[in-house]
Short mmCIF file of C-alpha atoms in Angstrom, two decimals:
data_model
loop_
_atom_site.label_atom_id
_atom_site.label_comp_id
_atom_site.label_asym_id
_atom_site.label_seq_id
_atom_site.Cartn_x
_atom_site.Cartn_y
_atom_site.Cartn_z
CA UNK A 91 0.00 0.00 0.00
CA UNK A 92 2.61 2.47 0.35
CA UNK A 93 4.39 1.30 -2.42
CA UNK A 94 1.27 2.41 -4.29
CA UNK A 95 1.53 5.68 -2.57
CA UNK A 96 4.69 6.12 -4.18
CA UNK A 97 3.72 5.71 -7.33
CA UNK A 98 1.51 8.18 -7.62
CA UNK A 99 2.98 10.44 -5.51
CA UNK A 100 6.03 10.71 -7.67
CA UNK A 101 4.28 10.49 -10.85
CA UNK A 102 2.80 13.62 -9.45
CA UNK A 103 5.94 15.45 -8.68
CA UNK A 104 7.11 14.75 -12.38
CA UNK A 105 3.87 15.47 -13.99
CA UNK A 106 4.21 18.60 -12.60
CA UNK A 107 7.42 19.53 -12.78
CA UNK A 108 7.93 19.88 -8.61
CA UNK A 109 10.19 19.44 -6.63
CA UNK A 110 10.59 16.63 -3.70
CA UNK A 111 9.89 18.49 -0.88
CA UNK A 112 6.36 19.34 -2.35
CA UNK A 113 5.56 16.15 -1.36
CA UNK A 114 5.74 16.58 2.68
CA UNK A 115 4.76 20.07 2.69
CA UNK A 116 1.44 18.74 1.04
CA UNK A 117 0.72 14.97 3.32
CA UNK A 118 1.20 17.75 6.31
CA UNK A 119 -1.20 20.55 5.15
CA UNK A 120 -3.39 19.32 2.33
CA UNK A 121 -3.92 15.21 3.50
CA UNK A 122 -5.98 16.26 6.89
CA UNK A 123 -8.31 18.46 4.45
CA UNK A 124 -8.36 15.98 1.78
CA UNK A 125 -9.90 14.09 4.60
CA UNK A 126 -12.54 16.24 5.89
CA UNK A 127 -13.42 16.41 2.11
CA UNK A 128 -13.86 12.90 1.90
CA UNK A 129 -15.65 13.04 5.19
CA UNK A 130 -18.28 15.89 3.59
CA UNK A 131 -18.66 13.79 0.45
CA UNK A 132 -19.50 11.04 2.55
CA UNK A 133 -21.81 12.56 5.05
CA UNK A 134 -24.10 14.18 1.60
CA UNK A 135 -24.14 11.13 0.26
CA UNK A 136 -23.74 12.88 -3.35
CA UNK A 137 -21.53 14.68 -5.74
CA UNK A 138 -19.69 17.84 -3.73
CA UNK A 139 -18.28 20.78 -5.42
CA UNK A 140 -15.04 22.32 -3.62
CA UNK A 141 -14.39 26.64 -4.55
CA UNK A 142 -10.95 27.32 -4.12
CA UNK A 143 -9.86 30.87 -4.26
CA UNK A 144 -6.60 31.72 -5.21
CA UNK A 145 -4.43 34.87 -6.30
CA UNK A 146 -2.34 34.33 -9.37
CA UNK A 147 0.40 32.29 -9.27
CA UNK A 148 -0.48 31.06 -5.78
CA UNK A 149 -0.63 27.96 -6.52
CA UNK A 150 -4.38 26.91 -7.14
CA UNK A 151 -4.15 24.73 -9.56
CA UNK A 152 -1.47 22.21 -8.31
CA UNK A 153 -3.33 21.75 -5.35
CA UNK A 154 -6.13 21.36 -6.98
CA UNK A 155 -4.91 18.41 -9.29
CA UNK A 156 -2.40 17.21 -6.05
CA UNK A 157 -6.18 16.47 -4.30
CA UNK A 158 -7.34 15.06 -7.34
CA UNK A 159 -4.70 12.65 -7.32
CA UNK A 160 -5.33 12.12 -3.61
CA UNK A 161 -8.76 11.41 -3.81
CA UNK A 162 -8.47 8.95 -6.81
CA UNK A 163 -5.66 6.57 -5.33
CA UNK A 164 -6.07 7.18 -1.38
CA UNK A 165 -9.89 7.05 -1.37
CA UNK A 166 -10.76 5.37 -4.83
CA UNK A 167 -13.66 8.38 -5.29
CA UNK A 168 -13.82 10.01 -8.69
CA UNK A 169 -12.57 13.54 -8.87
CA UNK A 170 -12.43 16.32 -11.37
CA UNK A 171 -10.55 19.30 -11.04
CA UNK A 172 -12.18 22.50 -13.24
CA UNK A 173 -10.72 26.03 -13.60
CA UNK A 174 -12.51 28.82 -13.99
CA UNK A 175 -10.31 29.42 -16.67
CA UNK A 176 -11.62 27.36 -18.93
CA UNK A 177 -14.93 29.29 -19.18
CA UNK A 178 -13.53 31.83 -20.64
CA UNK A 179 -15.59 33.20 -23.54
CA UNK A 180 -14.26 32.45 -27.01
CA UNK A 181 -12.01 35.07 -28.73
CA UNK A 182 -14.42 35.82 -30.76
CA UNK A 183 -16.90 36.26 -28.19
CA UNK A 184 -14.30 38.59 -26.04
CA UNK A 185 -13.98 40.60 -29.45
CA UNK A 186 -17.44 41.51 -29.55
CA UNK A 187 -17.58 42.20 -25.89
CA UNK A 188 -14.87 44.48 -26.18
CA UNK A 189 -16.20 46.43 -29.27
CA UNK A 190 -20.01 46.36 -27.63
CA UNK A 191 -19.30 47.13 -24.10
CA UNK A 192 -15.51 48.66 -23.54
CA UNK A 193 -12.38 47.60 -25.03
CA UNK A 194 -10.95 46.38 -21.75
CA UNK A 195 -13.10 42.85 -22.05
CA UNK A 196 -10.61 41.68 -25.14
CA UNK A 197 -8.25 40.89 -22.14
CA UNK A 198 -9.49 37.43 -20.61
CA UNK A 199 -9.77 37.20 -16.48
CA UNK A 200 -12.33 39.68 -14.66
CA UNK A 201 -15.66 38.12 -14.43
CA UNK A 202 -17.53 39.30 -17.53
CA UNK A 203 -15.15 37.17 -19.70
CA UNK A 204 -16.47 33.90 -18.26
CA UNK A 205 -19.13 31.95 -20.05
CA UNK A 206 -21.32 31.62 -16.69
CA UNK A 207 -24.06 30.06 -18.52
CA UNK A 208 -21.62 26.90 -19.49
CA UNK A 209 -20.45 26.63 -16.38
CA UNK A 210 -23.42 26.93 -14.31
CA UNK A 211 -24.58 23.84 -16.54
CA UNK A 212 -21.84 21.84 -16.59
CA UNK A 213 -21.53 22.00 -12.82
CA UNK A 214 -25.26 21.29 -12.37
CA UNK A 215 -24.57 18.35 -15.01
CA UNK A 216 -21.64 16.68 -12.61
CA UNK A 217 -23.38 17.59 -9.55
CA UNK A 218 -26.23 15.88 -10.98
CA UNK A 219 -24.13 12.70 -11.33
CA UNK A 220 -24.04 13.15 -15.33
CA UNK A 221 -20.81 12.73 -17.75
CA UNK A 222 -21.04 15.97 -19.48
CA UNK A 223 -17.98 17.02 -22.14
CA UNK A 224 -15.42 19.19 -20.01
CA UNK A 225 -14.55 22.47 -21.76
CA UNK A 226 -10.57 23.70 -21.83
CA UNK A 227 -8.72 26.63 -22.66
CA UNK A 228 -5.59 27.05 -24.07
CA UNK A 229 -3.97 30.15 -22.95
CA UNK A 230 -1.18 29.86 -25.80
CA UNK A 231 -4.04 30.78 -28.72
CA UNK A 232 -5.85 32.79 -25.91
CA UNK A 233 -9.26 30.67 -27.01
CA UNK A 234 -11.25 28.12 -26.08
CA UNK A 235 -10.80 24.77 -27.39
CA UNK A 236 -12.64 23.19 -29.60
CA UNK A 237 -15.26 20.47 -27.90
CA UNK A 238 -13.39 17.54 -29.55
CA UNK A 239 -10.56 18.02 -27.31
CA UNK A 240 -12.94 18.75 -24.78
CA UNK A 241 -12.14 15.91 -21.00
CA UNK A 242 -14.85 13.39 -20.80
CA UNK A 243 -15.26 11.92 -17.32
CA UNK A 244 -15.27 8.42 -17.20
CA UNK A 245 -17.72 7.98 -14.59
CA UNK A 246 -19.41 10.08 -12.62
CA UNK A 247 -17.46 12.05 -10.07
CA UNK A 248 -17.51 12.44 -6.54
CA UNK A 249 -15.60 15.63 -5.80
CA UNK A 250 -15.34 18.52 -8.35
CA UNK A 251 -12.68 21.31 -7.29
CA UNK A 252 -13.22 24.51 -9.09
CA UNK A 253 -10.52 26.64 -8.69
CA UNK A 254 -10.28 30.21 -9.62
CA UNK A 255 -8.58 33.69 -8.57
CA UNK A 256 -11.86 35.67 -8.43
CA UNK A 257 -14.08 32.74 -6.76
CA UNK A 258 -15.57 34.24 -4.06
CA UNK A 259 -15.99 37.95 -4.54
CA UNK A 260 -18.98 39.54 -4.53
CA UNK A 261 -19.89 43.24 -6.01
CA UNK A 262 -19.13 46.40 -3.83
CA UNK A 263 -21.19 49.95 -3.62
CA UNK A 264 -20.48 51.89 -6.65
CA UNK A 265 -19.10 54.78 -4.10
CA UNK A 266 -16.15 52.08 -3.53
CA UNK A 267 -15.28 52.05 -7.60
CA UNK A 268 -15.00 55.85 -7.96
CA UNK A 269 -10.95 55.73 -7.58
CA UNK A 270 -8.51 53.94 -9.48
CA UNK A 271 -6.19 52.01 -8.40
CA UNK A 272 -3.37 51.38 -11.07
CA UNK A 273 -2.59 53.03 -14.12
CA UNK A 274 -4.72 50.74 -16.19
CA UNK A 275 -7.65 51.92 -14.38
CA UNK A 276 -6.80 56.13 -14.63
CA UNK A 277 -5.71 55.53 -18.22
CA UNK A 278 -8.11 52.76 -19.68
CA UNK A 279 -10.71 53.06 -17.69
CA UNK A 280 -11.21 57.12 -16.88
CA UNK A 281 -15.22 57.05 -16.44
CA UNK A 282 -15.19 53.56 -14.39
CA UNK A 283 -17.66 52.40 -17.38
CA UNK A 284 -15.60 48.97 -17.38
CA UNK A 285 -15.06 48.56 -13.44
CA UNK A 286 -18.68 49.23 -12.96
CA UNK A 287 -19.99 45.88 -15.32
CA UNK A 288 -17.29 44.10 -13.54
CA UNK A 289 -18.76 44.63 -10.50
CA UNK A 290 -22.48 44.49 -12.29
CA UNK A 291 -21.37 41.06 -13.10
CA UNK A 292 -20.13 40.52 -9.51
CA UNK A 293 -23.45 41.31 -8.53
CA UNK A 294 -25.50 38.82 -11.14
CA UNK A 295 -24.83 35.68 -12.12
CA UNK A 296 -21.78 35.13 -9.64
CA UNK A 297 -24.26 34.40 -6.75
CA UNK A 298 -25.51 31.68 -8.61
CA UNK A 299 -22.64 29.91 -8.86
CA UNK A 300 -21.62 30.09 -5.41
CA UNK A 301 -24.57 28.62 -4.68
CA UNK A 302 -23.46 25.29 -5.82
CA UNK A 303 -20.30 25.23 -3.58
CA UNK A 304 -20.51 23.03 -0.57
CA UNK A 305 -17.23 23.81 1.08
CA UNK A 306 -14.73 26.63 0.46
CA UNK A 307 -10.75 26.82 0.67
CA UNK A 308 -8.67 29.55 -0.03
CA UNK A 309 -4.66 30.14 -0.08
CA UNK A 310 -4.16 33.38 0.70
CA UNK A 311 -1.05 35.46 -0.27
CA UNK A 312 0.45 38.05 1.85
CA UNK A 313 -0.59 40.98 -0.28
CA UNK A 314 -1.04 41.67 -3.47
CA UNK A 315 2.53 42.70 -4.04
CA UNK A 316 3.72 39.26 -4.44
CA UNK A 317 1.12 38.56 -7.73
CA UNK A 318 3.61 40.47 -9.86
CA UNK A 319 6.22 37.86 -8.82
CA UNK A 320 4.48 34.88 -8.99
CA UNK A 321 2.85 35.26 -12.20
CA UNK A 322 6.07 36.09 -13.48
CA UNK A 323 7.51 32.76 -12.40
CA UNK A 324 4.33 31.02 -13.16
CA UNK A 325 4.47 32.46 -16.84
CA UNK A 326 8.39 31.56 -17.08
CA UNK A 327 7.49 28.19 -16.09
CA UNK A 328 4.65 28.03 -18.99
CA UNK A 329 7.43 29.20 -21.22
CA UNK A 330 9.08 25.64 -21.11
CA UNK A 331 5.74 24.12 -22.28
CA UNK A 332 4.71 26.13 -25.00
CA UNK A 333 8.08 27.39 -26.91
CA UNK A 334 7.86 30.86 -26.48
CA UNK A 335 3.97 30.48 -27.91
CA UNK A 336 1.97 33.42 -25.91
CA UNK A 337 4.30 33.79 -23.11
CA UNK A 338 4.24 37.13 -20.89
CA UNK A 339 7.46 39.57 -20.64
CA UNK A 340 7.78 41.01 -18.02
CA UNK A 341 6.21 43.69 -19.02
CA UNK A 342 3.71 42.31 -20.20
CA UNK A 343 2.74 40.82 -16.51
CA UNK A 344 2.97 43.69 -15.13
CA UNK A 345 0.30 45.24 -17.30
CA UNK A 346 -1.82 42.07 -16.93
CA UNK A 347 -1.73 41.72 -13.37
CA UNK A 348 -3.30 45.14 -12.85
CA UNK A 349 -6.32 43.81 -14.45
CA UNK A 350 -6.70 41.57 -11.25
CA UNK A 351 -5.56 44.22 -8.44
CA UNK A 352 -9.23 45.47 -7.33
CA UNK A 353 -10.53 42.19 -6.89
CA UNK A 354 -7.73 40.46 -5.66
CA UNK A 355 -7.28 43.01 -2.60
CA UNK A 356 -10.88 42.30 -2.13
CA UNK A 357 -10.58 39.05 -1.61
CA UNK A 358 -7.30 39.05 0.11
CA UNK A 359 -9.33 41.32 2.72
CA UNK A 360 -12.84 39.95 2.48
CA UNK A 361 -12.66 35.87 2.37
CA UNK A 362 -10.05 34.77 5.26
CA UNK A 363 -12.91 35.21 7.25
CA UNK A 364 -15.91 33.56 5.37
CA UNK A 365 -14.14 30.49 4.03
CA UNK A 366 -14.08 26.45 5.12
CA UNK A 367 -10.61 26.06 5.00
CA UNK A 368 -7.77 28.81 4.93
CA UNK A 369 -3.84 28.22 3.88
CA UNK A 370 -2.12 31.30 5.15
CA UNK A 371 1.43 31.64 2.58
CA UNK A 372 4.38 33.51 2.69
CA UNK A 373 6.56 35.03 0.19
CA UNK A 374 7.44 32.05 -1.15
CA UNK A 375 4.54 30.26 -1.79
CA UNK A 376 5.50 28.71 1.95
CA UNK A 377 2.31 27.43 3.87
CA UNK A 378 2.29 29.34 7.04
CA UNK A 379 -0.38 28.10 8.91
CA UNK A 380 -4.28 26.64 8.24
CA UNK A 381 -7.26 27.50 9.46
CA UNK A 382 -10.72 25.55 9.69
CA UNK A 383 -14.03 27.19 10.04
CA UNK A 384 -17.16 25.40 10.35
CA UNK A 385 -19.92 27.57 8.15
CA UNK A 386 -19.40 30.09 5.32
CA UNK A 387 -20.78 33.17 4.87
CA UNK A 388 -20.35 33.92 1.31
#
């Protein structure tokens, strides 16, 4: 048996290009939850869906395939692990958007680039123990792919992570918008037309969707200063993948993470207190300490 353990554990680590000592930093923080999880699932008696909220480059998405991988060879339960990511409207969808609404919308990643409609169905689909076709992005064409490279669960699944960096927020007063923030928003975004329908959308359909989560876990970063950082590794990471195919300079990053800023802080200040299960990090992506809450408030 934990030979088996092993196994999957390293195929893990190489799948995902980590290094060894991912492997005891996660059995000592994510394990225990993985467990409670299992225990939730259990206790329903049906399909669960997990929110995880995120900043960028915090680290989201390897947990959420590490507990994927957890789930599947420590507990033998079917798990799925969706990003919000992959809803992403088409780039000829985002086009449109940009040219009918406000040019800011061609750039994927603040809710009213999502295609909530798919999402809220294929999450009611799994929940509803159906095998629905998975939709995936691929950030190196910046489009969504088409549905015959689409995942197709093989049975139906237990646990469904969806992981995302603005899962979780929720729309402010309009007072709180007047401002900007960055340079993006005093240069690109003068009258606050485009902040506004971000929040709009904050407002209407993102309540719906959180409606479906059962338990919620966030990593938190230390502030929003560190984003820069990490995306900038993250994207230099991607780099080795795609060949240079619609990678980030550093410059670039730096423009693109300022599309995130309002909503990040937001959540950075708002969910520590209103989520399931919170991983406190440092600098370094370094878990500093968890905390477990019994309700949620979102």
């Amino acid at each position: 048996m934990a030979e088996r353990g092993q196994d999957w554990q390293q195929a893990f680590l190489q799948a995902h290009a980590l290094p060894p000592d991912y492997l005891p930093s996660a059995l000592k923080w994510f394990a225990p939850v993985a467990q409670l999880l299992v225990e939730h699932q259990g206790s329903a008696g049906r399909s669960i869906l997990v929110g995880v909220n995120g900043s960028q480059g915090s680290g989201k998405t390897t947990l959420s395939d590490y507990l994927v991988a957890h789930f599947r060879a420590e507990y033998d339960l079917e798990a799925l692990a969706l990003s919000l990511d992959d809803f992403y409207l088409t780039l000829a969808e985002r086009q449109s958007l940009a040219e009918h609404s406000h040019p800011l919308f061609l750039t994927r990643g603040v809710p009213g680039t999502h295609d909530m409609a798919l999402l809220q169905s294929t999450l009611q689909a799994l929940l509803a123990g159906e095998n629905p076709a998975v939709p995936r992005f691929d950030k190196a064409i910046d489009d969504r792919r088409p549905e015959c490279d689409w995942d197709q669960p093989a049975r139906p699944v237990d646990i469904i992570l969806l992981e995302g960096w603005c899962l979780g927020a929720q729309a402010v007063e309009e007072d709180a918008l007047v401002a900007p923030i960055n340079a993006l928003e005093r240069e690109q975004d003068a009258d606050g037309q485009w902040r506004r329908r971000v929040n709009n959308v904050l407002a209407r359909p993102f309540p719906e969707l959180y409606a479906l989560v059962d338990q919620w876990l966030m990593l938190k970063a230390p502030s929003f200063d560190c984003v820069y950082r990490w995306r900038l590794e993250q994207e230099q990471k991607l780099a080795a993948f795609r060949s240079g195919r619609g990678v980030m300079s550093a410059e670039g990053v730096a423009q693109f993470v300022q599309f995130y800023q309002r909503i990040t802080e937001q959540c950075l200040a708002d969910l520590p207190g209103k989520v399931n299960h919170l991983f406190t990090l440092d600098e370094a992506r370094r878990i500093e300490s968890y905390l477990a809450a019994p309700g949620v408030r979102l």
